[in-house]
Amino acid sequence: MTVIAIDGTFASGKGTLGKGLAAHYGFPYLDTGKLYRATAKRVLDAGGDVTSSVDGTLAAKAITADDLSDPILKSGPIGAAASKVSVHPDVRTALFDFQREFAANPKTSGGILDGRDIGTVICPDADVKLYVTASPEERAKRRHAELTGYGEVLTVEDVLAQLIERDTRDSTRATAPLKPAVDAHMIDTTGLGIAEVLAVAISICDAVLTR
Ligand code: DC
């Protein structure tokens, strides 16, 4: 079983990279951000409060794979709520087994997970750990294009402000903060296209996996 862990900042391109690597190696892919987004959506749908650990944990315990396909999960407000609900340690514990079972599925020869704490907490023994980032300005431009594509009305400056707030919350929370694992390979995607980022990542993975 080969596990590739991808962590990184908001809108750094880690999801696109995860899907690209999954297609290249033929492994299943899990966007773990969707677990936190789906948890936040369940809390909001029930009229709860994402800053409440009790509301968040109740929602996280109910998450199944069926929750992850709703296109609304990709929206800006759900992403912001996901960042808030993800600070609760009990929410993270409730979502732990789903991620570990994906990474250790005996029916597959490998798995690719992306998130914030994959290489540090969920899969500390992953075969390859990648940490992806890009300049805040470039990430804001990319995310702005994506959100306006979904019909959301906001400026690049709005997205930049949200992104800085999100990076700060994700990397300063007490439990499983966003940070590179000590043995992660760093990829800065600023100025790189999708194919270039994928080529860099494949060369890192091939080098590590054939060692
Ligand atoms: O990657 P994303 O934007 O879909 O993630 C949404 C939020 O979920 C992110 O701001 C922090 C949280 N998250 C997390 O805490 N741990 C993960 N492994 C993935 C996401």
mmCIF file with all atom_site columns, C-alpha atoms and ligand atoms in Angstrom:
data_model
loop_
_atom_site.group_PDB
_atom_site.id
_atom_site.type_symbol
_atom_site.label_atom_id
_atom_site.label_alt_id
_atom_site.label_comp_id
_atom_site.label_asym_id
_atom_site.label_entity_id
_atom_site.label_seq_id
_atom_site.pdbx_PDB_ins_code
_atom_site.Cartn_x
_atom_site.Cartn_y
_atom_site.Cartn_z
_atom_site.occupancy
_atom_site.B_iso_or_equiv
_atom_site.pdbx_formal_charge
_atom_site.auth_seq_id
_atom_site.auth_comp_id
_atom_site.auth_asym_id
_atom_site.auth_atom_id
_atom_site.pdbx_PDB_model_num
ATOM   1   C CA . MET A 1 1   ? 0.000   0.000  0.000   1.00 0.00 ? 1   MET A CA 1
ATOM   2   C CA . THR A 1 2   ? 1.501   3.298  -1.130  1.00 0.00 ? 2   THR A CA 1
ATOM   3   C CA . VAL A 1 3   ? 0.228   6.442  0.577   1.00 0.00 ? 3   VAL A CA 1
ATOM   4   C CA . ILE A 1 4   ? 0.888   9.923  -0.781  1.00 0.00 ? 4   ILE A CA 1
ATOM   5   C CA . ALA A 1 5   ? 0.083   12.724 1.685   1.00 0.00 ? 5   ALA A CA 1
ATOM   6   C CA . ILE A 1 6   ? -0.465  16.234 0.335   1.00 0.00 ? 6   ILE A CA 1
ATOM   7   C CA . ASP A 1 7   ? -0.801  19.166 2.696   1.00 0.00 ? 7   ASP A CA 1
ATOM   8   C CA . GLY A 1 8   ? -0.803  22.854 2.015   1.00 0.00 ? 8   GLY A CA 1
ATOM   9   C CA . THR A 1 9   ? -2.382  26.238 2.244   1.00 0.00 ? 9   THR A CA 1
ATOM   10  C CA . PHE A 1 10  ? -5.848  27.196 1.046   1.00 0.00 ? 10  PHE A CA 1
ATOM   11  C CA . ALA A 1 11  ? -6.085  27.391 -2.780  1.00 0.00 ? 11  ALA A CA 1
ATOM   12  C CA . SER A 1 12  ? -2.476  26.307 -3.259  1.00 0.00 ? 12  SER A CA 1
ATOM   13  C CA . GLY A 1 13  ? -3.448  23.790 -5.950  1.00 0.00 ? 13  GLY A CA 1
ATOM   14  C CA . LYS A 1 14  ? -3.190  20.704 -3.734  1.00 0.00 ? 14  LYS A CA 1
ATOM   15  C CA . GLY A 1 15  ? -6.585  19.353 -4.815  1.00 0.00 ? 15  GLY A CA 1
ATOM   16  C CA . THR A 1 16  ? -5.751  19.655 -8.511  1.00 0.00 ? 16  THR A CA 1
ATOM   17  C CA . LEU A 1 17  ? -2.418  18.009 -7.811  1.00 0.00 ? 17  LEU A CA 1
ATOM   18  C CA . GLY A 1 18  ? -4.059  15.219 -5.800  1.00 0.00 ? 18  GLY A CA 1
ATOM   19  C CA . LYS A 1 19  ? -6.437  14.416 -8.655  1.00 0.00 ? 19  LYS A CA 1
ATOM   20  C CA . GLY A 1 20  ? -3.577  14.531 -11.171 1.00 0.00 ? 20  GLY A CA 1
ATOM   21  C CA . LEU A 1 21  ? -1.420  12.157 -9.120  1.00 0.00 ? 21  LEU A CA 1
ATOM   22  C CA . ALA A 1 22  ? -4.413  9.858  -8.582  1.00 0.00 ? 22  ALA A CA 1
ATOM   23  C CA . ALA A 1 23  ? -4.934  9.639  -12.363 1.00 0.00 ? 23  ALA A CA 1
ATOM   24  C CA . HIS A 1 24  ? -1.202  9.120  -12.976 1.00 0.00 ? 24  HIS A CA 1
ATOM   25  C CA . TYR A 1 25  ? -0.683  6.335  -10.411 1.00 0.00 ? 25  TYR A CA 1
ATOM   26  C CA . GLY A 1 26  ? -4.191  4.855  -10.570 1.00 0.00 ? 26  GLY A CA 1
ATOM   27  C CA . PHE A 1 27  ? -4.809  5.341  -6.820  1.00 0.00 ? 27  PHE A CA 1
ATOM   28  C CA . PRO A 1 28  ? -8.048  6.574  -5.217  1.00 0.00 ? 28  PRO A CA 1
ATOM   29  C CA . TYR A 1 29  ? -8.016  10.159 -3.959  1.00 0.00 ? 29  TYR A CA 1
ATOM   30  C CA . LEU A 1 30  ? -9.616  11.745 -0.868  1.00 0.00 ? 30  LEU A CA 1
ATOM   31  C CA . ASP A 1 31  ? -10.043 15.509 -0.470  1.00 0.00 ? 31  ASP A CA 1
ATOM   32  C CA . THR A 1 32  ? -10.174 15.577 3.339   1.00 0.00 ? 32  THR A CA 1
ATOM   33  C CA . GLY A 1 33  ? -11.265 19.238 3.329   1.00 0.00 ? 33  GLY A CA 1
ATOM   34  C CA . LYS A 1 34  ? -14.639 17.892 2.170   1.00 0.00 ? 34  LYS A CA 1
ATOM   35  C CA . LEU A 1 35  ? -15.057 16.059 5.492   1.00 0.00 ? 35  LEU A CA 1
ATOM   36  C CA . TYR A 1 36  ? -14.762 19.361 7.373   1.00 0.00 ? 36  TYR A CA 1
ATOM   37  C CA . ARG A 1 37  ? -16.906 21.159 4.792   1.00 0.00 ? 37  ARG A CA 1
ATOM   38  C CA . ALA A 1 38  ? -19.610 18.470 5.030   1.00 0.00 ? 38  ALA A CA 1
ATOM   39  C CA . THR A 1 39  ? -19.449 18.679 8.839   1.00 0.00 ? 39  THR A CA 1
ATOM   40  C CA . ALA A 1 40  ? -19.899 22.461 8.707   1.00 0.00 ? 40  ALA A CA 1
ATOM   41  C CA . LYS A 1 41  ? -22.814 22.062 6.288   1.00 0.00 ? 41  LYS A CA 1
ATOM   42  C CA . ARG A 1 42  ? -24.537 19.565 8.596   1.00 0.00 ? 42  ARG A CA 1
ATOM   43  C CA . VAL A 1 43  ? -24.143 21.979 11.532  1.00 0.00 ? 43  VAL A CA 1
ATOM   44  C CA . LEU A 1 44  ? -25.540 24.913 9.536   1.00 0.00 ? 44  LEU A CA 1
ATOM   45  C CA . ASP A 1 45  ? -28.413 22.835 8.085   1.00 0.00 ? 45  ASP A CA 1
ATOM   46  C CA . ALA A 1 46  ? -29.415 21.842 11.636  1.00 0.00 ? 46  ALA A CA 1
ATOM   47  C CA . GLY A 1 47  ? -29.416 25.508 12.715  1.00 0.00 ? 47  GLY A CA 1
ATOM   48  C CA . GLY A 1 48  ? -26.327 24.890 14.890  1.00 0.00 ? 48  GLY A CA 1
ATOM   49  C CA . ASP A 1 49  ? -23.175 26.889 15.544  1.00 0.00 ? 49  ASP A CA 1
ATOM   50  C CA . VAL A 1 50  ? -19.828 25.952 13.955  1.00 0.00 ? 50  VAL A CA 1
ATOM   51  C CA . THR A 1 51  ? -17.952 27.503 16.876  1.00 0.00 ? 51  THR A CA 1
ATOM   52  C CA . SER A 1 52  ? -19.610 24.960 19.211  1.00 0.00 ? 52  SER A CA 1
ATOM   53  C CA . SER A 1 53  ? -17.575 21.792 19.702  1.00 0.00 ? 53  SER A CA 1
ATOM   54  C CA . VAL A 1 54  ? -20.738 19.904 20.704  1.00 0.00 ? 54  VAL A CA 1
ATOM   55  C CA . ASP A 1 55  ? -22.619 20.849 17.502  1.00 0.00 ? 55  ASP A CA 1
ATOM   56  C CA . GLY A 1 56  ? -19.539 20.146 15.355  1.00 0.00 ? 56  GLY A CA 1
ATOM   57  C CA . THR A 1 57  ? -18.781 16.772 16.914  1.00 0.00 ? 57  THR A CA 1
ATOM   58  C CA . LEU A 1 58  ? -22.389 15.583 16.594  1.00 0.00 ? 58  LEU A CA 1
ATOM   59  C CA . ALA A 1 59  ? -22.273 16.483 12.899  1.00 0.00 ? 59  ALA A CA 1
ATOM   60  C CA . ALA A 1 60  ? -18.805 14.971 12.317  1.00 0.00 ? 60  ALA A CA 1
ATOM   61  C CA . LYS A 1 61  ? -19.892 11.637 13.835  1.00 0.00 ? 61  LYS A CA 1
ATOM   62  C CA . ALA A 1 62  ? -22.715 11.420 11.288  1.00 0.00 ? 62  ALA A CA 1
ATOM   63  C CA . ILE A 1 63  ? -20.533 11.955 8.184   1.00 0.00 ? 63  ILE A CA 1
ATOM   64  C CA . THR A 1 64  ? -20.501 9.204  5.552   1.00 0.00 ? 64  THR A CA 1
ATOM   65  C CA . ALA A 1 65  ? -19.108 9.082  2.010   1.00 0.00 ? 65  ALA A CA 1
ATOM   66  C CA . ASP A 1 66  ? -22.550 10.131 0.745   1.00 0.00 ? 66  ASP A CA 1
ATOM   67  C CA . ASP A 1 67  ? -22.101 13.573 2.350   1.00 0.00 ? 67  ASP A CA 1
ATOM   68  C CA . LEU A 1 68  ? -19.069 14.364 0.228   1.00 0.00 ? 68  LEU A CA 1
ATOM   69  C CA . SER A 1 69  ? -20.572 14.738 -3.241  1.00 0.00 ? 69  SER A CA 1
ATOM   70  C CA . ASP A 1 70  ? -22.764 17.816 -2.674  1.00 0.00 ? 70  ASP A CA 1
ATOM   71  C CA . PRO A 1 71  ? -21.466 20.619 -4.995  1.00 0.00 ? 71  PRO A CA 1
ATOM   72  C CA . ILE A 1 72  ? -22.429 23.262 -2.385  1.00 0.00 ? 72  ILE A CA 1
ATOM   73  C CA . LEU A 1 73  ? -19.463 22.051 -0.312  1.00 0.00 ? 73  LEU A CA 1
ATOM   74  C CA . LYS A 1 74  ? -17.139 24.005 -2.617  1.00 0.00 ? 74  LYS A CA 1
ATOM   75  C CA . SER A 1 75  ? -18.750 27.377 -1.831  1.00 0.00 ? 75  SER A CA 1
ATOM   76  C CA . GLY A 1 76  ? -16.875 30.156 -0.030  1.00 0.00 ? 76  GLY A CA 1
ATOM   77  C CA . PRO A 1 77  ? -19.201 30.364 3.013   1.00 0.00 ? 77  PRO A CA 1
ATOM   78  C CA . ILE A 1 78  ? -19.031 26.603 3.618   1.00 0.00 ? 78  ILE A CA 1
ATOM   79  C CA . GLY A 1 79  ? -15.224 26.734 3.345   1.00 0.00 ? 79  GLY A CA 1
ATOM   80  C CA . ALA A 1 80  ? -15.046 29.504 5.956   1.00 0.00 ? 80  ALA A CA 1
ATOM   81  C CA . ALA A 1 81  ? -17.399 27.555 8.249   1.00 0.00 ? 81  ALA A CA 1
ATOM   82  C CA . ALA A 1 82  ? -15.261 24.413 7.718   1.00 0.00 ? 82  ALA A CA 1
ATOM   83  C CA . SER A 1 83  ? -12.165 26.264 8.885   1.00 0.00 ? 83  SER A CA 1
ATOM   84  C CA . LYS A 1 84  ? -14.043 27.250 12.081  1.00 0.00 ? 84  LYS A CA 1
ATOM   85  C CA . VAL A 1 85  ? -15.477 23.784 12.788  1.00 0.00 ? 85  VAL A CA 1
ATOM   86  C CA . SER A 1 86  ? -12.076 22.146 12.186  1.00 0.00 ? 86  SER A CA 1
ATOM   87  C CA . VAL A 1 87  ? -10.461 23.810 15.228  1.00 0.00 ? 87  VAL A CA 1
ATOM   88  C CA . HIS A 1 88  ? -12.374 21.541 17.657  1.00 0.00 ? 88  HIS A CA 1
ATOM   89  C CA . PRO A 1 89  ? -10.246 18.548 18.734  1.00 0.00 ? 89  PRO A CA 1
ATOM   90  C CA . ASP A 1 90  ? -13.344 16.310 19.123  1.00 0.00 ? 90  ASP A CA 1
ATOM   91  C CA . VAL A 1 91  ? -14.412 17.091 15.541  1.00 0.00 ? 91  VAL A CA 1
ATOM   92  C CA . ARG A 1 92  ? -10.968 16.059 14.293  1.00 0.00 ? 92  ARG A CA 1
ATOM   93  C CA . THR A 1 93  ? -11.096 12.849 16.362  1.00 0.00 ? 93  THR A CA 1
ATOM   94  C CA . ALA A 1 94  ? -14.543 12.001 14.959  1.00 0.00 ? 94  ALA A CA 1
ATOM   95  C CA . LEU A 1 95  ? -13.200 12.310 11.391  1.00 0.00 ? 95  LEU A CA 1
ATOM   96  C CA . PHE A 1 96  ? -9.942  10.443 12.043  1.00 0.00 ? 96  PHE A CA 1
ATOM   97  C CA . ASP A 1 97  ? -11.096 6.874  11.347  1.00 0.00 ? 97  ASP A CA 1
ATOM   98  C CA . PHE A 1 98  ? -12.718 7.774  7.998   1.00 0.00 ? 98  PHE A CA 1
ATOM   99  C CA . GLN A 1 99  ? -9.350  9.098  6.791   1.00 0.00 ? 99  GLN A CA 1
ATOM   100 C CA . ARG A 1 100 ? -7.275  6.262  8.249   1.00 0.00 ? 100 ARG A CA 1
ATOM   101 C CA . GLU A 1 101 ? -9.564  3.627  6.748   1.00 0.00 ? 101 GLU A CA 1
ATOM   102 C CA . PHE A 1 102 ? -9.248  5.305  3.344   1.00 0.00 ? 102 PHE A CA 1
ATOM   103 C CA . ALA A 1 103 ? -5.446  5.303  3.656   1.00 0.00 ? 103 ALA A CA 1
ATOM   104 C CA . ALA A 1 104 ? -5.340  1.658  4.724   1.00 0.00 ? 104 ALA A CA 1
ATOM   105 C CA . ASN A 1 105 ? -8.002  0.209  2.419   1.00 0.00 ? 105 ASN A CA 1
ATOM   106 C CA . PRO A 1 106 ? -6.862  -3.382 1.715   1.00 0.00 ? 106 PRO A CA 1
ATOM   107 C CA . LYS A 1 107 ? -8.767  -3.365 -1.605  1.00 0.00 ? 107 LYS A CA 1
ATOM   108 C CA . THR A 1 108 ? -6.425  -0.756 -3.146  1.00 0.00 ? 108 THR A CA 1
ATOM   109 C CA . SER A 1 109 ? -2.683  -0.685 -3.729  1.00 0.00 ? 109 SER A CA 1
ATOM   110 C CA . GLY A 1 110 ? -2.411  2.960  -2.767  1.00 0.00 ? 110 GLY A CA 1
ATOM   111 C CA . GLY A 1 111 ? -4.190  6.122  -1.753  1.00 0.00 ? 111 GLY A CA 1
ATOM   112 C CA . ILE A 1 112 ? -3.717  9.872  -2.063  1.00 0.00 ? 112 ILE A CA 1
ATOM   113 C CA . LEU A 1 113 ? -5.090  12.234 0.593   1.00 0.00 ? 113 LEU A CA 1
ATOM   114 C CA . ASP A 1 114 ? -4.900  16.003 0.674   1.00 0.00 ? 114 ASP A CA 1
ATOM   115 C CA . GLY A 1 115 ? -5.566  18.320 3.592   1.00 0.00 ? 115 GLY A CA 1
ATOM   116 C CA . ARG A 1 116 ? -3.777  20.202 6.354   1.00 0.00 ? 116 ARG A CA 1
ATOM   117 C CA . ASP A 1 117 ? -2.561  17.466 8.729   1.00 0.00 ? 117 ASP A CA 1
ATOM   118 C CA . ILE A 1 118 ? -2.185  14.392 6.529   1.00 0.00 ? 118 ILE A CA 1
ATOM   119 C CA . GLY A 1 119 ? 1.595   14.077 6.741   1.00 0.00 ? 119 GLY A CA 1
ATOM   120 C CA . THR A 1 120 ? 1.738   15.168 10.384  1.00 0.00 ? 120 THR A CA 1
ATOM   121 C CA . VAL A 1 121 ? -1.256  13.464 12.067  1.00 0.00 ? 121 VAL A CA 1
ATOM   122 C CA . ILE A 1 122 ? -3.408  11.266 9.807   1.00 0.00 ? 122 ILE A CA 1
ATOM   123 C CA . CYS A 1 123 ? -0.655  9.415  7.914   1.00 0.00 ? 123 CYS A CA 1
ATOM   124 C CA . PRO A 1 124 ? 2.655   10.179 9.629   1.00 0.00 ? 124 PRO A CA 1
ATOM   125 C CA . ASP A 1 125 ? 4.106   7.067  7.941   1.00 0.00 ? 125 ASP A CA 1
ATOM   126 C CA . ALA A 1 126 ? 3.028   8.072  4.408   1.00 0.00 ? 126 ALA A CA 1
ATOM   127 C CA . ASP A 1 127 ? 5.452   6.938  1.706   1.00 0.00 ? 127 ASP A CA 1
ATOM   128 C CA . VAL A 1 128 ? 5.618   10.402 0.161   1.00 0.00 ? 128 VAL A CA 1
ATOM   129 C CA . LYS A 1 129 ? 4.714   13.714 1.810   1.00 0.00 ? 129 LYS A CA 1
ATOM   130 C CA . LEU A 1 130 ? 4.239   16.831 -0.286  1.00 0.00 ? 130 LEU A CA 1
ATOM   131 C CA . TYR A 1 131 ? 3.630   20.337 1.060   1.00 0.00 ? 131 TYR A CA 1
ATOM   132 C CA . VAL A 1 132 ? 2.138   22.701 -1.506  1.00 0.00 ? 132 VAL A CA 1
ATOM   133 C CA . THR A 1 133 ? 1.904   26.447 -1.340  1.00 0.00 ? 133 THR A CA 1
ATOM   134 C CA . ALA A 1 134 ? 1.918   29.593 -3.505  1.00 0.00 ? 134 ALA A CA 1
ATOM   135 C CA . SER A 1 135 ? 2.014   33.319 -2.870  1.00 0.00 ? 135 SER A CA 1
ATOM   136 C CA . PRO A 1 136 ? -1.173  34.722 -1.236  1.00 0.00 ? 136 PRO A CA 1
ATOM   137 C CA . GLU A 1 137 ? -1.781  36.982 -4.260  1.00 0.00 ? 137 GLU A CA 1
ATOM   138 C CA . GLU A 1 138 ? -1.637  34.103 -6.724  1.00 0.00 ? 138 GLU A CA 1
ATOM   139 C CA . ARG A 1 139 ? -3.841  31.906 -4.546  1.00 0.00 ? 139 ARG A CA 1
ATOM   140 C CA . ALA A 1 140 ? -6.377  34.726 -4.218  1.00 0.00 ? 140 ALA A CA 1
ATOM   141 C CA . LYS A 1 141 ? -6.516  35.123 -8.015  1.00 0.00 ? 141 LYS A CA 1
ATOM   142 C CA . ARG A 1 142 ? -7.016  31.376 -8.540  1.00 0.00 ? 142 ARG A CA 1
ATOM   143 C CA . ARG A 1 143 ? -9.708  31.056 -5.874  1.00 0.00 ? 143 ARG A CA 1
ATOM   144 C CA . HIS A 1 144 ? -11.459 34.212 -7.119  1.00 0.00 ? 144 HIS A CA 1
ATOM   145 C CA . ALA A 1 145 ? -11.695 32.704 -10.619 1.00 0.00 ? 145 ALA A CA 1
ATOM   146 C CA . GLU A 1 146 ? -13.089 29.464 -9.161  1.00 0.00 ? 146 GLU A CA 1
ATOM   147 C CA . LEU A 1 147 ? -15.683 31.160 -6.940  1.00 0.00 ? 147 LEU A CA 1
ATOM   148 C CA . THR A 1 148 ? -16.901 33.575 -9.609  1.00 0.00 ? 148 THR A CA 1
ATOM   149 C CA . GLY A 1 149 ? -17.229 30.494 -11.845 1.00 0.00 ? 149 GLY A CA 1
ATOM   150 C CA . TYR A 1 150 ? -19.728 29.160 -9.277  1.00 0.00 ? 150 TYR A CA 1
ATOM   151 C CA . GLY A 1 151 ? -21.622 32.473 -9.504  1.00 0.00 ? 151 GLY A CA 1
ATOM   152 C CA . GLU A 1 152 ? -20.346 34.042 -6.259  1.00 0.00 ? 152 GLU A CA 1
ATOM   153 C CA . VAL A 1 153 ? -19.951 37.837 -6.390  1.00 0.00 ? 153 VAL A CA 1
ATOM   154 C CA . LEU A 1 154 ? -16.762 39.081 -4.698  1.00 0.00 ? 154 LEU A CA 1
ATOM   155 C CA . THR A 1 155 ? -13.468 40.842 -5.506  1.00 0.00 ? 155 THR A CA 1
ATOM   156 C CA . VAL A 1 156 ? -9.918  39.446 -5.530  1.00 0.00 ? 156 VAL A CA 1
ATOM   157 C CA . GLU A 1 157 ? -9.257  41.677 -2.495  1.00 0.00 ? 157 GLU A CA 1
ATOM   158 C CA . ASP A 1 158 ? -12.173 40.022 -0.626  1.00 0.00 ? 158 ASP A CA 1
ATOM   159 C CA . VAL A 1 159 ? -10.710 36.606 -1.399  1.00 0.00 ? 159 VAL A CA 1
ATOM   160 C CA . LEU A 1 160 ? -7.212  37.728 -0.322  1.00 0.00 ? 160 LEU A CA 1
ATOM   161 C CA . ALA A 1 161 ? -8.560  38.935 3.037   1.00 0.00 ? 161 ALA A CA 1
ATOM   162 C CA . GLN A 1 162 ? -10.482 35.656 3.570   1.00 0.00 ? 162 GLN A CA 1
ATOM   163 C CA . LEU A 1 163 ? -7.430  33.647 2.591   1.00 0.00 ? 163 LEU A CA 1
ATOM   164 C CA . ILE A 1 164 ? -5.167  35.392 5.095   1.00 0.00 ? 164 ILE A CA 1
ATOM   165 C CA . GLU A 1 165 ? -7.783  34.891 7.825   1.00 0.00 ? 165 GLU A CA 1
ATOM   166 C CA . ARG A 1 166 ? -8.135  31.202 6.870   1.00 0.00 ? 166 ARG A CA 1
ATOM   167 C CA . ASP A 1 167 ? -4.350  30.543 6.714   1.00 0.00 ? 167 ASP A CA 1
ATOM   168 C CA . THR A 1 168 ? -3.937  32.182 10.119  1.00 0.00 ? 168 THR A CA 1
ATOM   169 C CA . ARG A 1 169 ? -6.745  30.135 11.735  1.00 0.00 ? 169 ARG A CA 1
ATOM   170 C CA . ASP A 1 170 ? -5.625  26.846 10.122  1.00 0.00 ? 170 ASP A CA 1
ATOM   171 C CA . SER A 1 171 ? -1.969  27.278 11.082  1.00 0.00 ? 171 SER A CA 1
ATOM   172 C CA . THR A 1 172 ? -2.378  28.669 14.604  1.00 0.00 ? 172 THR A CA 1
ATOM   173 C CA . ARG A 1 173 ? -5.044  26.300 16.011  1.00 0.00 ? 173 ARG A CA 1
ATOM   174 C CA . ALA A 1 174 ? -3.859  24.187 18.943  1.00 0.00 ? 174 ALA A CA 1
ATOM   175 C CA . THR A 1 175 ? -4.771  20.779 17.466  1.00 0.00 ? 175 THR A CA 1
ATOM   176 C CA . ALA A 1 176 ? -3.214  19.511 14.218  1.00 0.00 ? 176 ALA A CA 1
ATOM   177 C CA . PRO A 1 177 ? -2.268  22.952 12.853  1.00 0.00 ? 177 PRO A CA 1
ATOM   178 C CA . LEU A 1 178 ? -1.334  23.352 9.217   1.00 0.00 ? 178 LEU A CA 1
ATOM   179 C CA . LYS A 1 179 ? 2.437   22.914 8.968   1.00 0.00 ? 179 LYS A CA 1
ATOM   180 C CA . PRO A 1 180 ? 4.821   20.930 6.801   1.00 0.00 ? 180 PRO A CA 1
ATOM   181 C CA . ALA A 1 181 ? 5.895   17.536 8.170   1.00 0.00 ? 181 ALA A CA 1
ATOM   182 C CA . VAL A 1 182 ? 9.639   17.539 8.826   1.00 0.00 ? 182 VAL A CA 1
ATOM   183 C CA . ASP A 1 183 ? 10.108  15.041 5.996   1.00 0.00 ? 183 ASP A CA 1
ATOM   184 C CA . ALA A 1 184 ? 7.772   16.794 3.512   1.00 0.00 ? 184 ALA A CA 1
ATOM   185 C CA . HIS A 1 185 ? 8.922   17.795 0.030   1.00 0.00 ? 185 HIS A CA 1
ATOM   186 C CA . MET A 1 186 ? 8.044   21.452 -0.528  1.00 0.00 ? 186 MET A CA 1
ATOM   187 C CA . ILE A 1 187 ? 6.416   22.557 -3.801  1.00 0.00 ? 187 ILE A CA 1
ATOM   188 C CA . ASP A 1 188 ? 5.861   26.280 -4.445  1.00 0.00 ? 188 ASP A CA 1
ATOM   189 C CA . THR A 1 189 ? 3.316   26.489 -7.274  1.00 0.00 ? 189 THR A CA 1
ATOM   190 C CA . THR A 1 190 ? 3.604   30.285 -7.746  1.00 0.00 ? 190 THR A CA 1
ATOM   191 C CA . GLY A 1 191 ? 3.940   30.963 -11.473 1.00 0.00 ? 191 GLY A CA 1
ATOM   192 C CA . LEU A 1 192 ? 3.579   27.283 -12.401 1.00 0.00 ? 192 LEU A CA 1
ATOM   193 C CA . GLY A 1 193 ? 0.808   25.757 -14.517 1.00 0.00 ? 193 GLY A CA 1
ATOM   194 C CA . ILE A 1 194 ? -1.101  22.596 -13.574 1.00 0.00 ? 194 ILE A CA 1
ATOM   195 C CA . ALA A 1 195 ? 1.006   20.335 -15.821 1.00 0.00 ? 195 ALA A CA 1
ATOM   196 C CA . GLU A 1 196 ? 4.256   21.776 -14.477 1.00 0.00 ? 196 GLU A CA 1
ATOM   197 C CA . VAL A 1 197 ? 3.223   21.230 -10.849 1.00 0.00 ? 197 VAL A CA 1
ATOM   198 C CA . LEU A 1 198 ? 2.164   17.668 -11.657 1.00 0.00 ? 198 LEU A CA 1
ATOM   199 C CA . ALA A 1 199 ? 5.492   16.953 -13.388 1.00 0.00 ? 199 ALA A CA 1
ATOM   200 C CA . VAL A 1 200 ? 7.450   18.245 -10.364 1.00 0.00 ? 200 VAL A CA 1
ATOM   201 C CA . ALA A 1 201 ? 5.350   16.124 -7.985  1.00 0.00 ? 201 ALA A CA 1
ATOM   202 C CA . ILE A 1 202 ? 5.648   12.971 -10.130 1.00 0.00 ? 202 ILE A CA 1
ATOM   203 C CA . SER A 1 203 ? 9.417   13.328 -10.266 1.00 0.00 ? 203 SER A CA 1
ATOM   204 C CA . ILE A 1 204 ? 9.533   13.627 -6.446  1.00 0.00 ? 204 ILE A CA 1
ATOM   205 C CA . CYS A 1 205 ? 7.187   10.635 -5.964  1.00 0.00 ? 205 CYS A CA 1
ATOM   206 C CA . ASP A 1 206 ? 9.041   8.459  -8.499  1.00 0.00 ? 206 ASP A CA 1
ATOM   207 C CA . ALA A 1 207 ? 12.377  9.260  -6.877  1.00 0.00 ? 207 ALA A CA 1
ATOM   208 C CA . VAL A 1 208 ? 11.092  8.426  -3.384  1.00 0.00 ? 208 VAL A CA 1
ATOM   209 C CA . LEU A 1 209 ? 9.091   5.349  -4.385  1.00 0.00 ? 209 LEU A CA 1
ATOM   210 C CA . THR A 1 210 ? 11.900  3.717  -6.385  1.00 0.00 ? 210 THR A CA 1
ATOM   211 C CA . ARG A 1 211 ? 14.426  4.267  -3.602  1.00 0.00 ? 211 ARG A CA 1
HETATM 212 O O1 . DC  B 2 .   ? -8.988  22.290 1.862   1.00 0.00 ? 1   DC  B O1 1
HETATM 213 P P1 . DC  B 2 .   ? -10.327 22.984 2.118   1.00 0.00 ? 1   DC  B P1 1
HETATM 214 O O2 . DC  B 2 .   ? -10.335 24.445 1.784   1.00 0.00 ? 1   DC  B O2 1
HETATM 215 O O3 . DC  B 2 .   ? -11.466 22.263 1.477   1.00 0.00 ? 1   DC  B O3 1
HETATM 216 O O4 . DC  B 2 .   ? -10.521 22.861 3.702   1.00 0.00 ? 1   DC  B O4 1
HETATM 217 C C1 . DC  B 2 .   ? -11.560 23.540 4.379   1.00 0.00 ? 1   DC  B C1 1
HETATM 218 C C2 . DC  B 2 .   ? -11.161 23.709 5.836   1.00 0.00 ? 1   DC  B C2 1
HETATM 219 O O5 . DC  B 2 .   ? -11.138 22.427 6.479   1.00 0.00 ? 1   DC  B O5 1
HETATM 220 C C3 . DC  B 2 .   ? -9.772  24.293 6.059   1.00 0.00 ? 1   DC  B C3 1
HETATM 221 O O6 . DC  B 2 .   ? -9.812  25.703 6.161   1.00 0.00 ? 1   DC  B O6 1
HETATM 222 C C4 . DC  B 2 .   ? -9.305  23.665 7.331   1.00 0.00 ? 1   DC  B C4 1
HETATM 223 C C5 . DC  B 2 .   ? -10.069 22.360 7.404   1.00 0.00 ? 1   DC  B C5 1
HETATM 224 N N1 . DC  B 2 .   ? -9.257  21.191 7.120   1.00 0.00 ? 1   DC  B N1 1
HETATM 225 C C6 . DC  B 2 .   ? -8.520  20.672 8.171   1.00 0.00 ? 1   DC  B C6 1
HETATM 226 O O7 . DC  B 2 .   ? -8.511  21.255 9.249   1.00 0.00 ? 1   DC  B O7 1
HETATM 227 N N2 . DC  B 2 .   ? -7.822  19.521 8.016   1.00 0.00 ? 1   DC  B N2 1
HETATM 228 C C7 . DC  B 2 .   ? -7.799  18.886 6.844   1.00 0.00 ? 1   DC  B C7 1
HETATM 229 N N3 . DC  B 2 .   ? -7.095  17.737 6.714   1.00 0.00 ? 1   DC  B N3 1
HETATM 230 C C8 . DC  B 2 .   ? -8.522  19.416 5.736   1.00 0.00 ? 1   DC  B C8 1
HETATM 231 C C9 . DC  B 2 .   ? -9.227  20.588 5.905   1.00 0.00 ? 1   DC  B C9 1
#
